[in-house]
Amino acid sequence: MTWIDFVNLLINGLIEGLVVALPALAMTLVMGVNRFPNAATGDMLTTGAYAAVAVQLLGGWPLWAAALGSMVVTALVSAGSYTLIFRKLAGRPMVSSMLAAIGLGFLLRSLISFFAGHDQRTFDLPLVRAWNFGGIRILPTDLAIAAVAAACLVVVFVLIYRTSFGRQLRAVADSADLARASGIRANGLMLSLWLLVGALSSLGGVLLGMKAVVSPEMGWESLIPAFAAMVLGGIGSPVGAVLGALLLCVVQELAVPLMGPSYKLVLSFVVLALVLLVRPAGIMGRVQLVR
Amino acid sequence: MQRRNFVKLGGAAAALQCLPSIGFSQQGDVFRIGSLTPITGAGSPYGPGMQQAIRLAVDEVNAAGGAGGRKLELFTEDDQTKPDAAVLAAKKLIEVNKVQAVLGTWASGVTLAVMPLTDAAGLIQMNVSGAPAISTLDTKDLVWRFQATNDRFGAAFAEICTKRGFKRPATMAFNNASGLGNVEGFTKVWEKRGGKVAAHVTYEPNRPSYRSELQKILAAKPDVIVMGSYLPDTTIILREWFQSGADTKWIIPGWAANPDLVKALGAEVCEGIISVDTVSNEKSASYAQFDAAFTKATGKAASTNIYAAMAYDMVISLALAMEAAGPKATVEQINAKMRDVSNAPGTAVFTFAEGKAQLAKKAKVNYEGASSKLDFDKAGDVTPDFGVFIIEKGQLVRRDVVSITM
């Protein structure tokens, strides 16, 4: 192994991390505000990817336009699921919402495989050879994926930390009662949040589909890495989710020369366990008081 | 839509199958066969054709007057390519339909789940699954496999490497019984011939990227990479390999390197990939006869579904064993005759009727199947021939057929 190989592994890790960061962020937003782990996030990813495939097949649109169309569709599915299911469960214990989310995930997956079948699909995307900088290889597709993911993260952070929507959201996240008392109307706010989460998941699914293949199980299988990233970053912290995703994926890739590819997943969970032992709230999280 | 219609038709066919059995089950002496093929799920491209082939063979045997003085009666179920669904269907076949043999399981997971049931009931089980574990778990010798094991696929890969003059192969395998079976079979044979394997990578499934795995294996500078993989991971690996600009050759099992792979990646990426799959016993009279019957029944050539010929052979070899065991033979006695009627020595026969005539003359027969020469080894496994397909301009072109000895 030379330093060039390490740089290549590092680049892989960063790009994978950016792809994982989107669902992790979507999950942490819901966790922070609605206070339950949204287990349907993975299947929202799948919904997004299939919506983009469908738009490409039906309309013959280029991928970026298909991705925009799919963001609209998935945002509506997400907001619809909040209105029909999660809003009604708001007062109940966290477990009921989580179980409902698992059920919703199953429903979405079954609907997708019923209409689209189990065969894998791919986006209509030209293959381009990698740029080679003295052994450091960068795939143009990867660069596009990283740029889109990073841009999307910036937009979300601006929304959360620089707009009144974000301030209200953080107020509700801190204390729902206090927020209501100060005149924040929760209903419209929640709908916007779920629209945002849906669009975010959809983009995550499209990016994942660009890298891998589109199949009914794709999102469900990426749920655990996203969940781990969220916990590592500190539950409810948007910056933490992104940092967590990047850290986990980079560690995984750098572990390849040491342990071989079959055990890299294990090592990333060792890192997760170690961080939580030292800092139970995660990298960016605050220790919350039990109410 | 097509799939849904098929499910409906399959369901209706299954329902119709049950009806006459209520009326006639008391009548005469019959041998009951359960067909358990994947009509839905991942095996659905093959299961319906296999079921059709079993039906054709049953009709052929009955038209020749039955086997061992008995007519065959067929019950069909869908295993959904899922072990849990297959177990329910097998229970129904065994307990309700009282079948004496369960034929046609496709996925290894399904076969492994159904085997304990058929074994406990003392029934014959016939499958086309690849996992080597099936042979070792078959302690009562009631399980017959009509497809090559993953081990044999590996041995065929080694044969192809030698024939094509590769010197530095590396292997890459999906971390499960099938993937590892392929590359371990390859390594065993390759090293026995004095060769060295440059590198070996076992990868975990469901990754968004396999670039670091590729980087690791390409660092060993192999001239060919031998795969034990499935379609989705192969798609991702080959895309990243092409984009990174390396120029190794690939040997990939046929279930991963198929027209779907070309569709996903395009002709340029797939150019020159060596895809290996078993082929039917195409030069035999039994294949010609089956091909004609199958084409007439389904409108598709038998070569479109290699498992159909295997399913057809299941019934014919079973019926010949019944004929050899004589009237009123138990399942155990019939099972004991399976190798006698299929393996050499003996007069080569190509249809059930021919075999029945020879057996009536007290001659020893050797059924040469439509799917392979059909010689069962100690574990009840056969060794079909392998076709070597090269992907050229997006088409899989068969360039060679190799035989291996195990």
XYZ file of C-alpha atoms in Angstrom:
697
model
C 0.000 0.000 0.000
C 1.317 3.411 -0.944
C -0.066 6.799 0.045
C -1.792 6.972 -3.345
C -3.893 3.920 -2.473
C -4.837 5.534 0.817
C -5.878 8.728 -0.926
C -8.080 6.688 -3.258
C -9.689 4.908 -0.305
C -10.200 8.243 1.432
C -11.961 9.652 -1.640
C -14.228 6.566 -1.806
C -15.071 6.975 1.854
C -15.920 10.660 1.512
C -18.223 10.062 -1.459
C -19.988 7.135 0.179
C -20.296 9.260 3.300
C -21.978 12.079 1.395
C -24.499 9.596 -0.058
C -25.243 8.169 3.413
C -25.449 11.679 4.886
C -28.706 12.530 3.086
C -30.879 9.782 4.632
C -29.089 10.260 7.966
C -30.004 13.943 7.864
C -33.602 13.150 6.901
C -33.850 10.773 9.829
C -32.264 13.106 12.351
C -34.629 15.966 11.386
C -37.674 13.794 12.092
C -36.052 12.420 15.225
C -35.288 15.906 16.505
C -38.738 17.329 15.879
C -41.226 14.433 15.882
C -39.142 12.305 18.269
C -39.228 8.895 16.654
C -36.770 7.010 14.430
C -38.385 7.094 10.997
C -37.723 3.541 9.811
C -39.510 4.320 6.537
C -36.654 6.639 5.502
C -34.946 3.801 3.639
C -38.045 3.008 1.631
C -38.541 6.710 0.906
C -35.112 6.492 -0.727
C -36.323 3.563 -2.805
C -39.502 5.461 -3.683
C -37.392 8.385 -4.856
C -35.138 6.203 -6.993
C -38.078 4.395 -8.606
C -39.919 7.657 -9.204
C -36.857 8.928 -11.061
C -36.619 5.695 -13.077
C -40.318 5.998 -13.935
C -39.990 9.624 -15.019
C -36.997 8.700 -17.204
C -38.850 5.769 -18.761
C -42.102 7.644 -19.379
C -40.812 11.087 -20.252
C -37.371 10.313 -21.601
C -36.068 13.195 -19.473
C -32.407 13.642 -18.580
C -31.492 12.387 -15.111
C -31.340 15.809 -13.424
C -34.892 16.598 -14.536
C -36.066 13.133 -13.524
C -34.473 13.677 -10.114
C -36.343 16.976 -9.685
C -39.624 15.275 -10.674
C -38.937 12.468 -8.249
C -38.231 14.962 -5.440
C -41.715 16.423 -5.922
C -43.356 12.977 -5.946
C -41.468 11.707 -2.898
C -42.033 14.940 -0.963
C -45.780 14.506 -1.526
C -45.645 10.842 -0.430
C -43.705 11.886 2.659
C -46.064 14.734 3.591
C -49.021 12.441 2.890
C -47.633 9.805 5.234
C -47.292 12.469 7.949
C -50.859 13.721 7.504
C -52.409 10.262 7.344
C -50.291 8.404 9.897
C -47.721 10.175 12.008
C -49.742 13.269 12.926
C -52.418 11.002 14.351
C -49.861 9.175 16.469
C -48.180 12.328 17.765
C -49.274 12.022 21.401
C -48.580 8.306 21.686
C -45.340 6.669 22.871
C -42.407 6.666 20.455
C -42.786 2.950 19.790
C -46.167 3.300 18.072
C -44.803 5.821 15.580
C -41.738 3.694 14.974
C -43.832 0.580 14.333
C -46.088 2.565 12.016
C -42.971 3.703 10.149
C -41.772 0.119 9.781
C -45.221 -0.795 8.445
C -45.175 2.123 6.022
C -41.769 0.943 4.810
C -43.139 -2.543 4.106
C -46.113 -1.052 2.293
C -43.958 1.129 0.032
C -41.585 -1.736 -0.744
C -44.436 -4.116 -1.575
C -46.161 -1.556 -3.793
C -42.905 -0.905 -5.648
C -42.122 -4.586 -6.208
C -45.733 -5.263 -7.195
C -45.752 -2.640 -9.936
C -42.081 -2.598 -10.955
C -41.059 -6.209 -10.234
C -37.921 -7.440 -8.500
C -35.537 -7.000 -11.426
C -32.808 -4.446 -10.955
C -32.981 -1.170 -12.855
C -30.385 1.426 -13.714
C -30.530 5.088 -14.668
C -29.911 6.127 -18.218
C -26.520 7.640 -17.523
C -23.448 7.762 -19.776
C -20.356 6.029 -18.389
C -17.257 8.194 -18.313
C -13.711 7.047 -17.645
C -11.983 8.233 -14.491
C -9.590 11.166 -14.417
C -6.179 9.939 -13.403
C -3.934 12.279 -11.400
C -0.771 10.223 -11.022
C -2.656 7.213 -9.699
C -5.324 9.143 -7.809
C -8.454 8.244 -9.727
C -11.536 10.404 -9.628
C -14.722 9.315 -11.375
C -16.613 12.236 -12.928
C -19.864 10.555 -11.850
C -18.647 10.426 -8.261
C -17.718 14.069 -8.456
C -21.222 14.926 -9.662
C -22.716 12.844 -6.851
C -20.541 14.542 -4.259
C -21.348 18.004 -5.633
C -25.105 17.387 -5.644
C -25.046 15.915 -2.134
C -22.914 18.772 -0.794
C -25.109 21.411 -2.452
C -28.186 19.750 -1.007
C -26.651 19.722 2.472
C -25.807 23.424 2.186
C -29.402 24.244 1.179
C -30.772 22.293 4.136
C -28.369 23.965 6.568
C -29.262 27.427 5.262
C -32.935 26.526 5.696
C -32.408 25.325 9.233
C -29.958 27.898 10.571
C -30.702 31.020 8.530
C -34.479 31.171 7.970
C -37.502 31.676 10.172
C -38.697 28.198 9.109
C -35.531 26.795 10.651
C -35.824 28.906 13.799
C -39.396 27.750 14.333
C -38.372 24.172 13.667
C -35.604 24.397 16.243
C -37.978 25.988 18.688
C -40.411 23.086 18.299
C -37.529 20.638 18.599
C -36.412 22.261 21.866
C -39.823 22.388 23.441
C -43.058 21.828 21.563
C -45.196 23.354 24.351
C -43.132 26.491 24.651
C -43.184 26.902 20.856
C -46.956 26.634 20.778
C -47.255 29.096 23.624
C -45.197 31.604 21.648
C -47.544 31.391 18.703
C -45.791 28.981 16.296
C -48.382 27.182 14.186
C -47.201 23.598 14.214
C -49.318 22.173 11.403
C -47.913 24.050 8.434
C -44.449 23.803 9.906
C -44.670 20.017 10.185
C -45.943 19.685 6.632
C -42.989 21.738 5.346
C -40.617 19.599 7.384
C -41.994 16.374 5.909
C -41.917 17.812 2.393
C -38.253 18.674 2.971
C -37.494 15.235 4.404
C -39.182 13.569 1.418
C -37.227 15.636 -1.103
C -34.006 14.899 0.768
C -34.705 11.148 0.813
C -35.594 11.179 -2.867
C -32.289 12.792 -3.763
C -30.487 10.289 -1.538
C -32.185 7.460 -3.442
C -31.258 8.889 -6.832
C -27.616 9.329 -5.806
C -27.514 5.808 -4.387
C -29.094 4.496 -7.608
C -26.481 6.337 -9.681
C -23.698 4.629 -7.741
C -25.291 1.224 -7.265
C -28.425 -0.256 -8.854
C -32.100 0.496 -8.275
C -33.890 -2.426 -6.606
C -36.828 -2.677 -4.196
C -34.522 -3.463 -1.248
C -31.938 -0.732 -1.885
C -33.222 1.771 0.657
C -34.076 -0.725 3.351
C -30.526 -2.044 3.186
C -28.981 1.408 3.549
C -31.107 2.182 6.591
C -28.691 0.726 9.132
C -25.654 2.782 7.988
C -27.826 5.920 8.011
C -29.128 5.064 11.463
C -25.607 4.468 12.751
C -24.482 7.811 11.290
C -27.375 9.558 13.029
C -26.574 7.998 16.406
C -22.869 8.685 16.034
C -23.445 12.325 15.142
C -25.793 12.878 18.042
C -29.501 12.258 17.652
C -31.345 15.286 16.362
C -28.244 17.191 15.302
C -28.170 17.928 11.534
C -24.439 18.757 11.477
C -23.740 15.649 13.529
C -25.569 13.370 11.078
C -23.371 14.552 8.213
C -20.172 14.304 10.258
C -21.201 10.861 11.507
C -21.860 9.589 7.984
C -18.521 10.879 6.712
C -16.593 9.481 9.682
C -18.179 6.006 9.474
C -17.648 5.651 5.723
C -14.061 6.920 5.756
C -13.156 4.559 8.602
C -14.777 1.683 6.709
C -12.773 2.315 3.574
C -9.469 2.895 5.356
C -9.989 -0.422 7.163
C -9.865 -2.381 3.892
C -6.070 -2.807 3.744
C -6.006 -3.822 7.417
C -8.922 -6.223 7.710
C -10.142 -6.943 4.181
C -13.474 -5.899 2.740
C -15.591 -8.514 4.520
C -14.979 -6.985 7.931
C -14.997 -3.283 7.199
C -18.602 -2.947 8.299
C -17.705 -4.414 11.681
C -14.942 -1.890 12.211
C -17.230 1.026 11.528
C -19.481 -0.250 14.283
C -16.524 -0.578 16.616
C -15.866 3.125 16.018
C -19.526 3.829 16.729
C -19.352 1.933 20.019
C -16.111 3.643 21.073
C -17.407 7.159 20.376
C -20.604 6.468 22.279
C -18.645 5.097 25.255
C -16.620 8.302 25.446
C -19.461 10.641 24.498
C -22.876 9.044 25.023
C -24.712 11.877 23.271
C -22.735 11.475 20.048
C -20.365 13.939 18.401
C -22.645 16.971 18.218
C -25.516 15.927 20.456
C -26.438 17.319 23.833
C -27.290 15.097 26.738
C -31.035 15.514 27.033
C -32.925 15.530 30.265
C -35.629 12.948 30.570
C -38.926 14.700 30.987
C -49.327 -7.337 -16.223
C -47.810 -10.432 -17.744
C -46.548 -11.557 -14.373
C -49.896 -10.989 -12.715
C -51.705 -12.929 -15.389
C -49.253 -15.719 -14.934
C -49.890 -15.844 -11.222
C -53.622 -15.996 -11.879
C -53.240 -18.712 -14.492
C -50.863 -20.621 -12.253
C -53.291 -20.346 -9.371
C -56.191 -21.472 -11.517
C -54.157 -24.373 -12.866
C -53.195 -25.376 -9.334
C -56.838 -25.208 -8.237
C -57.975 -27.307 -11.206
C -55.285 -29.857 -10.369
C -56.798 -30.392 -6.949
C -60.351 -30.977 -8.131
C -60.078 -34.307 -9.973
C -57.876 -35.694 -7.234
C -60.795 -35.580 -4.813
C -62.934 -37.677 -7.141
C -60.328 -40.119 -8.356
C -58.006 -40.523 -5.428
C -59.591 -43.815 -4.459
C -59.378 -45.112 -7.997
C -56.580 -47.438 -9.121
C -52.947 -47.330 -8.173
C -51.204 -44.030 -8.861
C -47.844 -42.499 -8.045
C -48.293 -38.922 -6.875
C -45.732 -36.297 -7.872
C -45.551 -32.807 -6.416
C -44.147 -30.074 -8.624
C -42.655 -27.293 -6.483
C -41.195 -24.682 -8.809
C -40.759 -20.887 -8.500
C -43.755 -19.457 -10.364
C -43.229 -16.089 -8.647
C -40.212 -14.366 -7.070
C -36.630 -14.301 -8.338
C -36.989 -17.717 -10.010
C -40.099 -16.731 -11.944
C -38.328 -16.545 -15.329
C -37.725 -20.317 -15.028
C -40.384 -21.876 -12.766
C -43.363 -21.819 -15.145
C -41.297 -23.508 -17.889
C -40.096 -26.137 -15.415
C -43.661 -26.857 -14.347
C -44.671 -27.161 -18.013
C -41.757 -29.565 -18.639
C -42.774 -31.737 -15.676
C -46.322 -31.852 -17.033
C -45.057 -32.850 -20.499
C -42.996 -35.685 -19.006
C -45.898 -36.901 -16.855
C -48.131 -36.974 -19.934
C -45.446 -38.836 -21.872
C -45.092 -41.480 -19.168
C -48.848 -41.910 -18.838
C -49.261 -42.127 -22.628
C -46.745 -44.993 -22.588
C -48.966 -46.828 -20.108
C -47.486 -45.553 -16.856
C -44.446 -46.751 -14.937
C -44.263 -49.927 -12.849
C -47.954 -50.517 -13.554
C -48.889 -47.121 -12.148
C -50.045 -43.868 -13.688
C -48.415 -40.661 -12.542
C -50.577 -38.020 -10.953
C -49.289 -34.437 -10.773
C -49.896 -31.756 -8.131
C -48.391 -28.308 -8.620
C -47.460 -25.609 -6.139
C -45.570 -22.313 -6.292
C -42.530 -22.050 -4.002
C -42.387 -18.250 -4.600
C -38.561 -18.572 -4.500
C -38.970 -18.104 -0.732
C -38.010 -20.757 1.812
C -40.965 -20.000 4.121
C -43.546 -20.132 1.320
C -41.887 -23.277 -0.043
C -42.140 -25.042 3.318
C -45.890 -24.307 3.499
C -46.401 -25.513 -0.074
C -44.327 -28.648 0.542
C -46.345 -29.415 3.683
C -49.537 -29.117 1.658
C -48.169 -31.402 -1.051
C -47.031 -33.987 1.489
C -49.919 -33.912 3.967
C -52.917 -33.086 1.785
C -51.954 -34.453 -1.628
C -49.874 -37.325 -0.171
C -47.231 -36.982 -2.871
C -44.368 -39.482 -3.003
C -41.816 -37.179 -4.634
C -41.260 -33.409 -4.619
C -39.715 -32.157 -7.867
C -38.337 -28.909 -9.183
C -37.062 -26.701 -6.330
C -34.787 -24.047 -7.822
C -33.123 -21.762 -5.242
C -30.623 -23.392 -2.873
C -32.307 -21.781 0.128
C -35.628 -23.292 -0.901
C -34.184 -26.768 -1.440
C -32.391 -26.642 1.922
C -35.645 -25.637 3.636
C -37.749 -28.335 1.961
C -35.222 -31.176 2.335
C -35.827 -31.831 6.061
C -39.558 -32.273 5.357
C -39.141 -34.683 2.439
C -36.394 -36.533 4.307
C -38.544 -36.959 7.409
C -41.425 -38.264 5.278
C -39.068 -40.570 3.346
C -39.851 -38.925 -0.002
C -37.731 -38.385 -3.091
C -36.540 -34.790 -3.598
C -35.249 -33.488 -6.941
C -33.789 -30.023 -7.464
C -31.643 -27.778 -9.647
C -29.901 -25.882 -6.830
C -26.162 -25.183 -6.671
C -25.165 -25.101 -2.988
C -22.615 -27.822 -2.142
C -24.220 -28.171 1.324
C -27.199 -29.992 -0.222
C -24.981 -33.030 -0.916
C -23.588 -33.223 2.603
C -26.993 -32.822 4.278
C -28.552 -35.557 2.133
C -27.808 -38.363 4.582
C -30.585 -40.720 3.400
C -29.566 -40.417 -0.285
C -33.088 -39.320 -1.241
C -32.039 -36.037 -2.871
C -31.162 -35.808 -6.563
C -29.611 -32.759 -8.150
C -29.937 -32.134 -11.896
C -27.789 -28.966 -12.081
C -24.039 -28.574 -11.525
C -22.940 -27.724 -7.986
C -21.118 -24.428 -7.369
C -17.999 -26.593 -6.902
C -18.359 -27.870 -10.456
C -18.871 -24.338 -11.752
C -15.540 -23.513 -10.119
C -13.894 -26.528 -11.759
C -15.273 -25.397 -15.134
C -13.823 -21.904 -14.546
C -10.396 -23.505 -13.961
C -10.722 -25.543 -17.158
C -11.615 -22.395 -19.107
C -8.682 -20.462 -17.596
C -6.301 -23.199 -18.718
C -7.803 -23.429 -22.202
C -7.627 -19.665 -22.736
C -4.083 -19.398 -21.436
C -4.636 -17.188 -18.402
C -1.672 -17.173 -16.003
C -2.548 -14.904 -13.068
C -6.180 -15.329 -12.075
C -7.667 -13.566 -9.042
C -11.012 -14.376 -7.476
C -13.781 -12.211 -6.127
C -16.763 -13.657 -4.267
C -20.031 -12.550 -2.713
C -19.957 -13.641 0.917
C -22.450 -16.535 0.764
C -22.480 -20.277 0.054
C -22.928 -19.897 -3.691
C -20.318 -17.189 -4.270
C -17.694 -18.812 -2.067
C -18.547 -22.270 -3.497
C -17.713 -21.031 -7.000
C -14.336 -19.514 -6.183
C -13.307 -22.249 -3.736
C -14.084 -24.872 -6.392
C -11.971 -22.854 -8.812
C -9.055 -22.441 -6.406
C -9.027 -26.138 -5.504
C -8.763 -27.314 -9.123
C -6.461 -24.478 -10.215
C -3.964 -25.133 -7.411
C -4.086 -28.893 -7.968
C -2.877 -28.166 -11.486
C 0.065 -26.204 -10.074
C -1.384 -22.748 -10.638
C -1.380 -19.845 -8.194
C -4.241 -17.487 -7.403
C -2.925 -13.911 -7.375
C -5.472 -12.488 -4.932
C -8.774 -13.292 -3.339
C -11.421 -10.847 -2.189
C -14.646 -11.757 -0.394
C -17.085 -8.860 -0.355
C -20.176 -8.042 1.649
C -23.410 -7.527 -0.311
C -25.530 -4.362 -0.642
C -22.740 -1.808 -0.811
C -23.205 1.388 -2.793
C -19.671 0.997 -4.124
C -17.040 -1.718 -4.509
C -14.172 0.536 -5.498
C -11.926 -0.351 -2.578
C -12.510 -4.074 -3.191
C -11.567 -3.553 -6.833
C -8.545 -1.511 -5.869
C -7.367 -4.337 -3.627
C -7.751 -7.026 -6.268
C -6.319 -4.956 -9.135
C -3.235 -4.207 -7.011
C -2.274 -7.883 -7.495
C -2.222 -7.295 -11.286
C -4.315 -10.320 -12.330
C -4.908 -11.088 -16.027
C -8.388 -12.440 -15.306
C -10.838 -12.096 -12.406
C -12.979 -15.132 -11.608
C -16.285 -14.211 -9.999
C -18.742 -15.849 -7.633
C -21.399 -13.170 -7.776
C -24.982 -12.148 -8.456
C -26.369 -9.653 -10.938
C -26.714 -6.452 -8.815
C -23.221 -6.524 -7.316
C -21.709 -7.552 -10.666
C -23.381 -4.527 -12.283
C -21.850 -2.141 -9.748
C -18.397 -3.777 -9.820
C -18.128 -3.808 -13.611
C -19.336 -0.218 -13.911
C -16.663 0.989 -11.482
C -14.035 -1.234 -13.088
C -14.776 0.206 -16.534
C -14.791 3.765 -15.254
C -11.447 3.286 -13.524
C -9.947 2.197 -16.838
C -8.387 -1.182 -15.953
C -8.208 -3.890 -18.630
C -8.514 -7.307 -16.984
C -10.685 -10.099 -18.385
C -13.642 -11.518 -16.461
C -15.069 -15.006 -15.986
C -18.550 -14.727 -14.501
C -21.288 -17.312 -13.872
C -24.190 -17.179 -16.324
C -26.779 -16.061 -13.764
C -24.818 -12.794 -13.283
C -23.413 -12.228 -16.782
C -26.611 -12.344 -18.823
C -28.602 -10.051 -21.153
C -29.794 -8.050 -18.108
C -26.182 -7.144 -17.329
C -25.654 -5.953 -20.902
C -28.871 -3.955 -20.691
C -27.717 -2.266 -17.474
C -24.154 -1.467 -18.571
C -24.163 -1.266 -22.345
C -22.243 -3.247 -24.941
C -18.929 -1.413 -24.557
C -18.450 -2.281 -20.870
C -19.432 -5.918 -21.362
C -17.293 -6.572 -24.438
C -15.192 -9.704 -23.978
C -16.674 -10.903 -20.695
C -16.645 -14.693 -20.448
C -19.966 -15.979 -19.161
C -20.199 -19.613 -18.103
C -23.384 -21.619 -17.782
C -24.351 -25.252 -18.024
C -25.827 -26.355 -21.339
C -28.352 -29.048 -22.123
C -27.375 -32.352 -23.715
C -28.049 -30.771 -27.085
C -26.791 -33.495 -29.392
C -28.932 -36.214 -27.801
C -32.151 -37.638 -29.204
C -33.843 -37.003 -25.859
C -33.122 -33.272 -26.151
C -34.443 -33.108 -29.716
C -37.649 -34.814 -28.661
C -38.063 -32.614 -25.558
C -37.256 -29.435 -27.502
C -39.996 -30.250 -30.009
C -42.570 -30.983 -27.312
C -41.623 -27.914 -25.246
C -41.700 -25.587 -28.253
C -45.121 -26.934 -29.225
C -46.481 -26.440 -25.707
C -44.999 -23.037 -24.871
C -44.012 -21.443 -28.182
C -40.442 -21.070 -26.882
C -37.363 -23.164 -27.653
C -36.046 -25.370 -24.844
C -32.726 -23.478 -25.006
C -34.458 -20.420 -23.510
C -34.763 -22.199 -20.161
C -32.039 -24.711 -19.316
C -33.880 -25.719 -16.130
C -36.874 -26.971 -18.122
C -34.870 -29.865 -19.593
C -33.647 -30.702 -16.068
C -37.215 -30.751 -14.753
C -38.252 -32.976 -17.651
C -35.432 -35.422 -16.896
C -36.538 -35.595 -13.255
C -39.818 -37.243 -14.204
C -38.380 -39.522 -16.886
C -35.563 -40.872 -14.688
C -37.971 -41.302 -11.787
C -40.445 -43.177 -13.999
C -37.674 -45.430 -15.326
C -36.641 -46.188 -11.734
C -40.295 -47.072 -10.968
C -40.384 -49.354 -13.996
C -37.133 -51.024 -12.913
C -38.371 -51.442 -9.324
C -41.504 -53.156 -10.544
C -45.174 -52.972 -9.472
C -46.034 -52.072 -5.876
C -42.483 -50.928 -5.143
C -42.083 -48.585 -2.177
C -40.574 -45.112 -2.527
C -37.381 -46.478 -0.989
C -37.137 -49.309 -3.526
C -37.764 -46.878 -6.386
C -35.147 -44.487 -5.023
C -32.591 -47.299 -4.914
C -33.012 -47.820 -8.683
C -32.244 -44.210 -9.671
C -28.547 -44.783 -10.423
C -29.232 -48.154 -12.094
C -31.397 -46.641 -14.820
C -29.401 -43.427 -15.357
C -25.736 -44.388 -15.089
C -23.558 -46.523 -17.362
C -23.285 -49.410 -18.057
C -26.449 -50.328 -19.910
C -28.194 -49.829 -23.225
C -28.444 -46.112 -23.928
C -32.091 -45.043 -24.115
C -33.449 -41.604 -24.962
C -37.152 -41.765 -24.165
C -39.274 -43.328 -21.470
C -40.964 -45.679 -23.951
C -37.589 -46.992 -25.195
C -36.430 -47.558 -21.637
C -39.656 -49.312 -20.698
C -39.299 -51.688 -23.685
C -35.686 -52.478 -22.761
C -36.550 -53.042 -19.102
C -39.347 -55.394 -20.148
C -36.631 -57.477 -21.863
C -34.751 -57.510 -18.536
C -31.964 -55.452 -20.127
C -30.039 -52.832 -18.157
C -30.732 -49.291 -19.342
C -28.756 -46.033 -19.204
C -31.027 -43.020 -19.705
C -29.235 -40.239 -21.556
C -31.134 -37.145 -20.496
C -32.194 -34.006 -22.303
C -30.325 -31.872 -19.757
C -27.116 -33.910 -19.402
C -25.806 -37.451 -19.757
C -27.413 -37.805 -16.368
C -24.889 -39.869 -14.452
C -25.424 -39.503 -10.713
C -22.376 -39.600 -8.465
C -22.184 -40.833 -4.880
C -23.971 -37.710 -3.600
C -26.721 -37.906 -6.228
C -25.310 -35.011 -8.268
C -24.849 -34.854 -12.047
C -22.084 -33.213 -14.079
C -23.528 -31.326 -17.057
C -21.390 -29.744 -19.761
C -20.575 -26.047 -19.573
C -21.032 -23.515 -22.338
C -18.480 -20.728 -22.685
C -20.232 -17.577 -23.873
C -18.320 -14.441 -24.855
C -20.174 -11.134 -24.863
C -19.540 -9.570 -28.277
C -21.251 -6.335 -29.309
C -23.836 -6.854 -26.573
C -24.697 -10.427 -27.577
C -23.785 -13.595 -25.701
C -22.091 -15.772 -28.305
C -21.278 -19.369 -27.485
C -17.653 -20.072 -28.380
C -16.950 -23.376 -26.672
C -18.363 -26.239 -24.638
C -16.196 -27.735 -21.908
C -16.681 -30.974 -20.026
C -15.217 -31.514 -16.602
C -14.594 -34.670 -14.621
C -15.262 -34.770 -10.932
